[in-house]
PDB file of C-alpha atoms in Angstrom:
ATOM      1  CA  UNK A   1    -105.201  16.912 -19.531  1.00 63.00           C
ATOM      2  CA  UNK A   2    -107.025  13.924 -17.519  1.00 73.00           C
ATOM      3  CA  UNK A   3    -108.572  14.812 -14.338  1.00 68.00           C
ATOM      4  CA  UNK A   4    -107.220  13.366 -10.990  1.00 64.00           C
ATOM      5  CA  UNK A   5    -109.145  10.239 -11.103  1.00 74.00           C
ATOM      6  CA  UNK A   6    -108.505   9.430 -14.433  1.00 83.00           C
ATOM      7  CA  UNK A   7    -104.356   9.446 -13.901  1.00 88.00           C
ATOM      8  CA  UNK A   8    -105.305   7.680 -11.234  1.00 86.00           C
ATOM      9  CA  UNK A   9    -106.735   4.884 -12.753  1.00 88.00           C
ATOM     10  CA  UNK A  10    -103.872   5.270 -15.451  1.00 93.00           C
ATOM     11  CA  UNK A  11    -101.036   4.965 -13.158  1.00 95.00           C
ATOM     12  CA  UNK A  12    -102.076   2.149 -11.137  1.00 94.00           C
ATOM     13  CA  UNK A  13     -98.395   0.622  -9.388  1.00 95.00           C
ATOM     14  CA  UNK A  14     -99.218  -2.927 -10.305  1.00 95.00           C
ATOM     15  CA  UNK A  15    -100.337  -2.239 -14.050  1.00 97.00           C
ATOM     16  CA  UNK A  16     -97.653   0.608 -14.374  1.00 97.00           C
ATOM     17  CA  UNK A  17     -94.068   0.585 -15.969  1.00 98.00           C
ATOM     18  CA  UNK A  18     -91.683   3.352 -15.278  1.00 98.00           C
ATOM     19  CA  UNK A  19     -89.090   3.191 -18.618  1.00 99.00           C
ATOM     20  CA  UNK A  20     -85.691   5.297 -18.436  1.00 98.00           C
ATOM     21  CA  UNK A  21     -84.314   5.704 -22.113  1.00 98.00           C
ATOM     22  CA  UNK A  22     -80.206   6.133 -22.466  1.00 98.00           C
ATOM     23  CA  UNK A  23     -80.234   8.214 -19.104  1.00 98.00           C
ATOM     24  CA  UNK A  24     -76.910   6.581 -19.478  1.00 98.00           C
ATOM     25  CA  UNK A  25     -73.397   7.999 -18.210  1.00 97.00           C
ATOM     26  CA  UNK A  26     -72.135   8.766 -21.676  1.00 96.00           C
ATOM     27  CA  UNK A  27     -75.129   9.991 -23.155  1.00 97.00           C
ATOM     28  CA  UNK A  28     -76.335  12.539 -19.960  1.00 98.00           C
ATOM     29  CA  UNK A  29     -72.961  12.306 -18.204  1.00 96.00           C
ATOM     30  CA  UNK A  30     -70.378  14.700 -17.002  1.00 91.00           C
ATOM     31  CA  UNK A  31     -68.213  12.895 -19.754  1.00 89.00           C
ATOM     32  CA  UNK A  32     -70.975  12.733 -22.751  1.00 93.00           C
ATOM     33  CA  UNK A  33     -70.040  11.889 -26.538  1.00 92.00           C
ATOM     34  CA  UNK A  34     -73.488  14.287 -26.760  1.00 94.00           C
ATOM     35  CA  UNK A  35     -72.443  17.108 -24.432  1.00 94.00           C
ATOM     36  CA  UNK A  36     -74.942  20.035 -25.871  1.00 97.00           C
ATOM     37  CA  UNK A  37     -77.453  16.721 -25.178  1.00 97.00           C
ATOM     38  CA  UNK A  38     -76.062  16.524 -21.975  1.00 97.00           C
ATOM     39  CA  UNK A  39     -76.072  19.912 -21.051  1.00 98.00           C
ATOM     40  CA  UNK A  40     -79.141  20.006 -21.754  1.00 98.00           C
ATOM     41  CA  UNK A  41     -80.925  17.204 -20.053  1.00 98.00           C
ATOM     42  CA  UNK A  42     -79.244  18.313 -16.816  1.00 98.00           C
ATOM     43  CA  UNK A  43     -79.974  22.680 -17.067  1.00 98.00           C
ATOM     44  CA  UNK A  44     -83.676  21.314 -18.198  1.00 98.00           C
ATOM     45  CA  UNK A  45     -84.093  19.568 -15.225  1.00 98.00           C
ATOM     46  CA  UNK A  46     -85.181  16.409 -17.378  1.00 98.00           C
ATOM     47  CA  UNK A  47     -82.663  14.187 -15.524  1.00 98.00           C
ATOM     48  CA  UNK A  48     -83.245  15.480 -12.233  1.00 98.00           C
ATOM     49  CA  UNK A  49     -87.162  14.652 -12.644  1.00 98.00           C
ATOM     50  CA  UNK A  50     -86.642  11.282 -14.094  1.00 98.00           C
ATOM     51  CA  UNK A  51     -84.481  10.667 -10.889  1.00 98.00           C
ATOM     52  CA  UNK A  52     -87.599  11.572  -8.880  1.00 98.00           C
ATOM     53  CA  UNK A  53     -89.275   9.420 -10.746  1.00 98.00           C
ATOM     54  CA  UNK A  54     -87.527   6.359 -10.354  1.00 98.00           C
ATOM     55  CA  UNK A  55     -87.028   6.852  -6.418  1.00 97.00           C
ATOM     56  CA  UNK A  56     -91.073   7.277  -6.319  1.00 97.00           C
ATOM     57  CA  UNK A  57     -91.256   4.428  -8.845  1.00 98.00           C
ATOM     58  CA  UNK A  58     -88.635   2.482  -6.007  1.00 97.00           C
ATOM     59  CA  UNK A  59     -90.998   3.621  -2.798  1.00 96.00           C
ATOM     60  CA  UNK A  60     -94.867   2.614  -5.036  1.00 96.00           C
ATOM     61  CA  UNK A  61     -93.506  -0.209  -6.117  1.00 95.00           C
ATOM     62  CA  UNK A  62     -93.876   0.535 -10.069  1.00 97.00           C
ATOM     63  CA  UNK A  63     -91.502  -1.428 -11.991  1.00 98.00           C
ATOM     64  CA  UNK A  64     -88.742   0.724 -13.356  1.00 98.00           C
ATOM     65  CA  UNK A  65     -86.972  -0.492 -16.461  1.00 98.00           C
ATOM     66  CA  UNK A  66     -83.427   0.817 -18.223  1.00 98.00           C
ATOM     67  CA  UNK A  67     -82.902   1.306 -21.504  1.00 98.00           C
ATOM     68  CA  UNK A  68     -79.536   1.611 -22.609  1.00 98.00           C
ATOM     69  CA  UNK A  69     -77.548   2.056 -26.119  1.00 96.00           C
ATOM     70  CA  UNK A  70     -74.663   0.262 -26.461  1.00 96.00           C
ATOM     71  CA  UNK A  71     -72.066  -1.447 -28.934  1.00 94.00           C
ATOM     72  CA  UNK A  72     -69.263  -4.310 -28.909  1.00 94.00           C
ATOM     73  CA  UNK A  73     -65.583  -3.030 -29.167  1.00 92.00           C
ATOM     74  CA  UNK A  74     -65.324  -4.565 -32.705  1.00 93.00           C
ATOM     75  CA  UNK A  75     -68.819  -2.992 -33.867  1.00 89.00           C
ATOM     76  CA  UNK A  76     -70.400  -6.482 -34.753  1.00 93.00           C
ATOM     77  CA  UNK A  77     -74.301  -6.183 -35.128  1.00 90.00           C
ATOM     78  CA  UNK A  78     -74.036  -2.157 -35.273  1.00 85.00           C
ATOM     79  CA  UNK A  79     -76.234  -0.375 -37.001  1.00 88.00           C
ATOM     80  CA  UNK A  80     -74.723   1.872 -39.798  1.00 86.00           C
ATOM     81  CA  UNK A  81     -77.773   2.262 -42.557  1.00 88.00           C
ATOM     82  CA  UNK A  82     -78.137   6.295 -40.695  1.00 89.00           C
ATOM     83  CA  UNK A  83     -76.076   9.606 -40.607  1.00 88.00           C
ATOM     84  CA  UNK A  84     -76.516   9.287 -36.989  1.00 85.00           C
ATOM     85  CA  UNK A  85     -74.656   5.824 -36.397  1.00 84.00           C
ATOM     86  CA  UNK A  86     -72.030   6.788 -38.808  1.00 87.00           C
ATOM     87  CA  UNK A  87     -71.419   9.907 -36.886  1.00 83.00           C
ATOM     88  CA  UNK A  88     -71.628   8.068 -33.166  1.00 83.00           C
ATOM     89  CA  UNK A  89     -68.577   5.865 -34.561  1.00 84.00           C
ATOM     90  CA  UNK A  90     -66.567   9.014 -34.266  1.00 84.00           C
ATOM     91  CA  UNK A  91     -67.579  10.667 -31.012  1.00 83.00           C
ATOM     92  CA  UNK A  92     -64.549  10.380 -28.778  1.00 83.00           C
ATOM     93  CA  UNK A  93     -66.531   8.971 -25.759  1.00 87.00           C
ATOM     94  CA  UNK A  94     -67.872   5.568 -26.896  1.00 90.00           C
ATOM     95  CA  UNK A  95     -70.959   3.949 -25.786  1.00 92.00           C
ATOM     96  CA  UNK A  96     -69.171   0.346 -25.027  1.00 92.00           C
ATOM     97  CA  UNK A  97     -70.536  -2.829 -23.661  1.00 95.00           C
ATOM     98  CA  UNK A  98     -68.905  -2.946 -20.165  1.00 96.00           C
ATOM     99  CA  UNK A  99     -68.097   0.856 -19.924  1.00 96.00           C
ATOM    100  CA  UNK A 100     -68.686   3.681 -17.697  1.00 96.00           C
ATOM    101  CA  UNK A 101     -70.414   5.082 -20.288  1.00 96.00           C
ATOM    102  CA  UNK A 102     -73.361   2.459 -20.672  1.00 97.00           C
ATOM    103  CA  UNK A 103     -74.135   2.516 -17.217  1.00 98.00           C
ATOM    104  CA  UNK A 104     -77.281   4.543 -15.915  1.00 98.00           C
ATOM    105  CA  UNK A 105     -75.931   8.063 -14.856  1.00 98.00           C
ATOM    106  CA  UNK A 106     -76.447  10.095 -11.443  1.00 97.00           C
ATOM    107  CA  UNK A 107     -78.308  11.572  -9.202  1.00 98.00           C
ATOM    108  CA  UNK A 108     -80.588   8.231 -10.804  1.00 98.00           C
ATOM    109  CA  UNK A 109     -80.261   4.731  -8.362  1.00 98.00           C
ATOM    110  CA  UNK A 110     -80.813   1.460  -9.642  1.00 98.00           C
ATOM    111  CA  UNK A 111     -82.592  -0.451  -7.253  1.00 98.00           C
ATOM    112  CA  UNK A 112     -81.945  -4.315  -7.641  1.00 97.00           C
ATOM    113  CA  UNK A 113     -85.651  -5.047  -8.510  1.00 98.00           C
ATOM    114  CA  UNK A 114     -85.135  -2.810 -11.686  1.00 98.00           C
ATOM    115  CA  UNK A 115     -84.843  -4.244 -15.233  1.00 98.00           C
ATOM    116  CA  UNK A 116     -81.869  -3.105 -17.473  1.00 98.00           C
ATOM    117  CA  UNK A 117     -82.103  -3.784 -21.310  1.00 98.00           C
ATOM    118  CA  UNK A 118     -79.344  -3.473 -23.314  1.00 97.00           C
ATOM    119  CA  UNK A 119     -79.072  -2.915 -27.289  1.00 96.00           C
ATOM    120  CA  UNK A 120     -76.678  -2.892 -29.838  1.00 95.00           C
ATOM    121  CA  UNK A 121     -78.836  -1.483 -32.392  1.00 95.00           C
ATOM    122  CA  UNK A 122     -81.443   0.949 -34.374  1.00 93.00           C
ATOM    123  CA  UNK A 123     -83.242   3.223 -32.726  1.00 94.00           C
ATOM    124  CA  UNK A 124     -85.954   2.233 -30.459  1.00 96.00           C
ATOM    125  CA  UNK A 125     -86.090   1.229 -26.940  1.00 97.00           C
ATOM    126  CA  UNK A 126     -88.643  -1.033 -27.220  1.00 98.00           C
ATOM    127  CA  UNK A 127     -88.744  -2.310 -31.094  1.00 95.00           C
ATOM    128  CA  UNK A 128     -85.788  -4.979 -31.838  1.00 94.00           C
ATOM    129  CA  UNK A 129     -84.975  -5.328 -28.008  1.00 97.00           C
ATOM    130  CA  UNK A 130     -86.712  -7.635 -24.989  1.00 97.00           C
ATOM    131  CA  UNK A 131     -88.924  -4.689 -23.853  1.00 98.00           C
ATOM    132  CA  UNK A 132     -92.167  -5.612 -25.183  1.00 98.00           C
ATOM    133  CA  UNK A 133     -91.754  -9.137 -23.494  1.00 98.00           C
ATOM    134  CA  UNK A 134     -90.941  -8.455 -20.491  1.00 98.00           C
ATOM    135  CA  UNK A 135     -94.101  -5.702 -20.267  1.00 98.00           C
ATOM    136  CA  UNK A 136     -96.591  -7.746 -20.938  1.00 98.00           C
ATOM    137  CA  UNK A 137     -95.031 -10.553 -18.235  1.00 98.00           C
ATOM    138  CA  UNK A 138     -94.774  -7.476 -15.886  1.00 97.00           C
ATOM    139  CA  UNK A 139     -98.536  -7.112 -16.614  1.00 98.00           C
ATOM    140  CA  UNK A 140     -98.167  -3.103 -17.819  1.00 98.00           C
ATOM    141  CA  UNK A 141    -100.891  -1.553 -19.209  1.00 98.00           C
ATOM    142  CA  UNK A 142     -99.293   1.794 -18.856  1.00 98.00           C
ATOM    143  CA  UNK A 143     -95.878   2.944 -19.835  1.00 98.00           C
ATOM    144  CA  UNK A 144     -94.455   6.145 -18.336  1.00 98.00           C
ATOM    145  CA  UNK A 145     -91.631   7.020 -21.288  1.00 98.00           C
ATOM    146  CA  UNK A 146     -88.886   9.337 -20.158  1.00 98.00           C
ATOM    147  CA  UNK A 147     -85.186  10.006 -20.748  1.00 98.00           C
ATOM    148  CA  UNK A 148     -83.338  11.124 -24.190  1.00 98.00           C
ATOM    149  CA  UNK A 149     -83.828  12.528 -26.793  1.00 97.00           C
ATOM    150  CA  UNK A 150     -86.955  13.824 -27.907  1.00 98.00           C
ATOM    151  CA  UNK A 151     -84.892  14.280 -31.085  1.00 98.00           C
ATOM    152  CA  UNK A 152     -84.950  10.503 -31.730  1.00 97.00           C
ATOM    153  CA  UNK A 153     -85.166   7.591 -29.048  1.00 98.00           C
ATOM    154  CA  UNK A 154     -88.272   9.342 -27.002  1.00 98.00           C
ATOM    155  CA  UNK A 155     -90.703   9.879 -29.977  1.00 98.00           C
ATOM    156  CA  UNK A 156     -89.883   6.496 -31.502  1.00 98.00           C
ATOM    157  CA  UNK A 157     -90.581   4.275 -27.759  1.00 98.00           C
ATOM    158  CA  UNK A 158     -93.880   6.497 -27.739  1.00 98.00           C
ATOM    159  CA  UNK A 159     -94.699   4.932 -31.018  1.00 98.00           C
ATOM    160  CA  UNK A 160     -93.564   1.644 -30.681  1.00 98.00           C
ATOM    161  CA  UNK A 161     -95.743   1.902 -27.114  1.00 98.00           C
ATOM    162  CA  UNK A 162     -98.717   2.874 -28.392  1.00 98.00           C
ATOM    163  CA  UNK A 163     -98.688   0.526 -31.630  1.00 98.00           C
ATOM    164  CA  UNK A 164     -98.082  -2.417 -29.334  1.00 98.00           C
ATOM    165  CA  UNK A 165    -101.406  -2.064 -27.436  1.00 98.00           C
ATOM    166  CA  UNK A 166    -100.016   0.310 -24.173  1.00 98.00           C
ATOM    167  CA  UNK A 167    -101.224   3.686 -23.078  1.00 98.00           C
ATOM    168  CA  UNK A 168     -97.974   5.846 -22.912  1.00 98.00           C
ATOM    169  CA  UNK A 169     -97.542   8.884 -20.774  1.00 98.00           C
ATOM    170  CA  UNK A 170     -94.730  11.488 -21.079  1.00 98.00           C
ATOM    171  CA  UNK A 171     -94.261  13.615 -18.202  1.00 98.00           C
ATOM    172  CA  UNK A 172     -93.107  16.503 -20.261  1.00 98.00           C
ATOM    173  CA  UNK A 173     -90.393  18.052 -18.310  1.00 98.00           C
ATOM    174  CA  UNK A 174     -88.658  14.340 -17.980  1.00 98.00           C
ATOM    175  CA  UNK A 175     -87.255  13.998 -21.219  1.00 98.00           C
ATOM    176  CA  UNK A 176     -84.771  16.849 -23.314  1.00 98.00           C
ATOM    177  CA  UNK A 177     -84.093  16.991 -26.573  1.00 98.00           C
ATOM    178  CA  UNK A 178     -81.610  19.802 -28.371  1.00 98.00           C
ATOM    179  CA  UNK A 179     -82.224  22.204 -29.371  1.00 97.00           C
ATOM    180  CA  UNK A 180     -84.023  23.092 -26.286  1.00 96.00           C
ATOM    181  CA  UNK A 181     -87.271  24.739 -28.308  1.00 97.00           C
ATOM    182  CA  UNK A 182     -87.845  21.700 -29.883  1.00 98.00           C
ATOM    183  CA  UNK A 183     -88.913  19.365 -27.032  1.00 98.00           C
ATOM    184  CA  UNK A 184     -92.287  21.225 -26.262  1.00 98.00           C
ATOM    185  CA  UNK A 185     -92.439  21.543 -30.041  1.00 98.00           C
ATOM    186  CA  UNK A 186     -92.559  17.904 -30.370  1.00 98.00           C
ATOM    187  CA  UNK A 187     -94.363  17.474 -27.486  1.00 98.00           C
ATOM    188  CA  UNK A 188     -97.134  19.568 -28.451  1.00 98.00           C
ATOM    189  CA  UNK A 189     -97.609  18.893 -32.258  1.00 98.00           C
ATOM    190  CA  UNK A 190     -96.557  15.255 -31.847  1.00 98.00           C
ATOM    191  CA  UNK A 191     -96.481  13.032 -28.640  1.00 98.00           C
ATOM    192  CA  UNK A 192     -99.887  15.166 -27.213  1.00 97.00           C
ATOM    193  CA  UNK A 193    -101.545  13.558 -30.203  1.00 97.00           C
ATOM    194  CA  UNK A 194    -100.645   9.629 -28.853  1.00 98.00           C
ATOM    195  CA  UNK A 195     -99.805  10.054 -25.710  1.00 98.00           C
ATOM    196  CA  UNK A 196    -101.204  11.607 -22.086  1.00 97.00           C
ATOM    197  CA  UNK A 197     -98.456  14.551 -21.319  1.00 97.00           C
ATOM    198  CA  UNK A 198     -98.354  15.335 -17.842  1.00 97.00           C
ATOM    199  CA  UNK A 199     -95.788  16.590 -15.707  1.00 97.00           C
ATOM    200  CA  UNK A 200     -93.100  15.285 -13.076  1.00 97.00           C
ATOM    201  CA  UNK A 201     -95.406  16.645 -10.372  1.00 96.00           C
ATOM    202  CA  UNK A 202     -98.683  15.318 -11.516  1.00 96.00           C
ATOM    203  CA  UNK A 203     -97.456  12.000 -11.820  1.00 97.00           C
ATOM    204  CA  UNK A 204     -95.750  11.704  -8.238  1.00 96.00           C
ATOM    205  CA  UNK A 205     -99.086  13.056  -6.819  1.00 93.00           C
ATOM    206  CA  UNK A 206    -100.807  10.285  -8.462  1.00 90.00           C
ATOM    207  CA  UNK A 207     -98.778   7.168  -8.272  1.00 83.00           C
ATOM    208  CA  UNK A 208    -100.748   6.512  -4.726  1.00 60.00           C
ATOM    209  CA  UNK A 209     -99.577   3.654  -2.073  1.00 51.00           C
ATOM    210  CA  UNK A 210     -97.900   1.329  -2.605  1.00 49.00           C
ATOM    211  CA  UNK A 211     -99.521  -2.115  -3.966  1.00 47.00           C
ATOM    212  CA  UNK A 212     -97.781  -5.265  -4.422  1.00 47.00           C
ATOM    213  CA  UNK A 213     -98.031  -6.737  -8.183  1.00 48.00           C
ATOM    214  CA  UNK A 214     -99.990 -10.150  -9.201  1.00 43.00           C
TER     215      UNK A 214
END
């Protein structure tokens, strides 16, 4: 665990990007294709801490960015080379361009200064998508990763964080996975080893004033 000054220096507002993976209404919803998911993101507390972390994000003036999975009506550019797309396709909620379900789920606000980034395909947040760009214009040296799931999307923006040059930070009880042992199983035997974990708590302690960016 850093000390004080050292998370400090880590989550500096101006150098710091706040990044919300598929906290999206049909993914964490009331009305998820992924309700177990769902379920538990919301009895976890996950989604109620990423909220917190966005309004803090909102009031220090760290960029907050939205990740969102999505696909056209007609499926054009999908990705179907997994079990897991092939099984999406027959969810009965579905995650549609234009949809209540691709749009970024309560009790979490979207302020207008936020970033949403939208993909129709793989995996990752960040890999294949405008994420990486728009970082390094935004001048982030430090990416706070949290969201869904730390099955899949969570572990693989870690990764895709850390190869590209950033120092990524998981606030630990911000992001859920199913079932619910295996989120502080991957977070201990996996994302501790690339990534600083921290909590919900440490990290609004340590955002400190507000600073404008460069």
């Amino acid at each position: 665990m850093p000390s004080y000054e050292q998370l400090s220096e880590l989550l500096d507002p101006a150098s710091t990007v706040l990044l919300t993976v598929e906290c999206q209404q049909g993914v964490v919803g009331t009305d998820s294709a992924l309700p177990e998911l769902a379920r538990e993101a919301r009895s976890s507390g996950a989604l109620r801490n990423v909220a917190r972390l966005v309004a803090a994000a909102h009031e220090t003036g760290v960029q907050v960015v939205h990740a969102i999975a999505e696909r056209r009506p007609d499926g054009r550019g999908a990705s179907r080379n997994a079990r897991l797309f092939r099984a999406a396709e027959r969810l009965p909620v579905q995650q549609l361009s234009g949809s209540t379900a691709v749009r970024v789920a309560p009790p979490i606000e979207v302020a207008e200064e936020d970033v949403v980034v939208r993909r129709l395909h793989g995996l990752s947040p960040i890999h294949g998508t405008d994420v990486d760009a728009l970082l390094r214009n935004l001048g982030c040296r430090t990416l706070i990763v949290t969201g869904v799931s730390a099955n899949v999307a969570i572990p693989n923006a870690v990764f895709d964080a850390v190869n590209l040059g950033y120092t990524a930070v998981v606030p630990a009880d911000a992001i859920a996975g199913v079932p619910a042992d295996y989120t502080p199983a991957m977070i201990r035997h996996t994302l501790a080893l690339v990534a600083t974990v921290v909590t919900t708590d440490e990290v609004l302690g340590r955002l400190g004033r507000p600073r404008g960016r460069g």
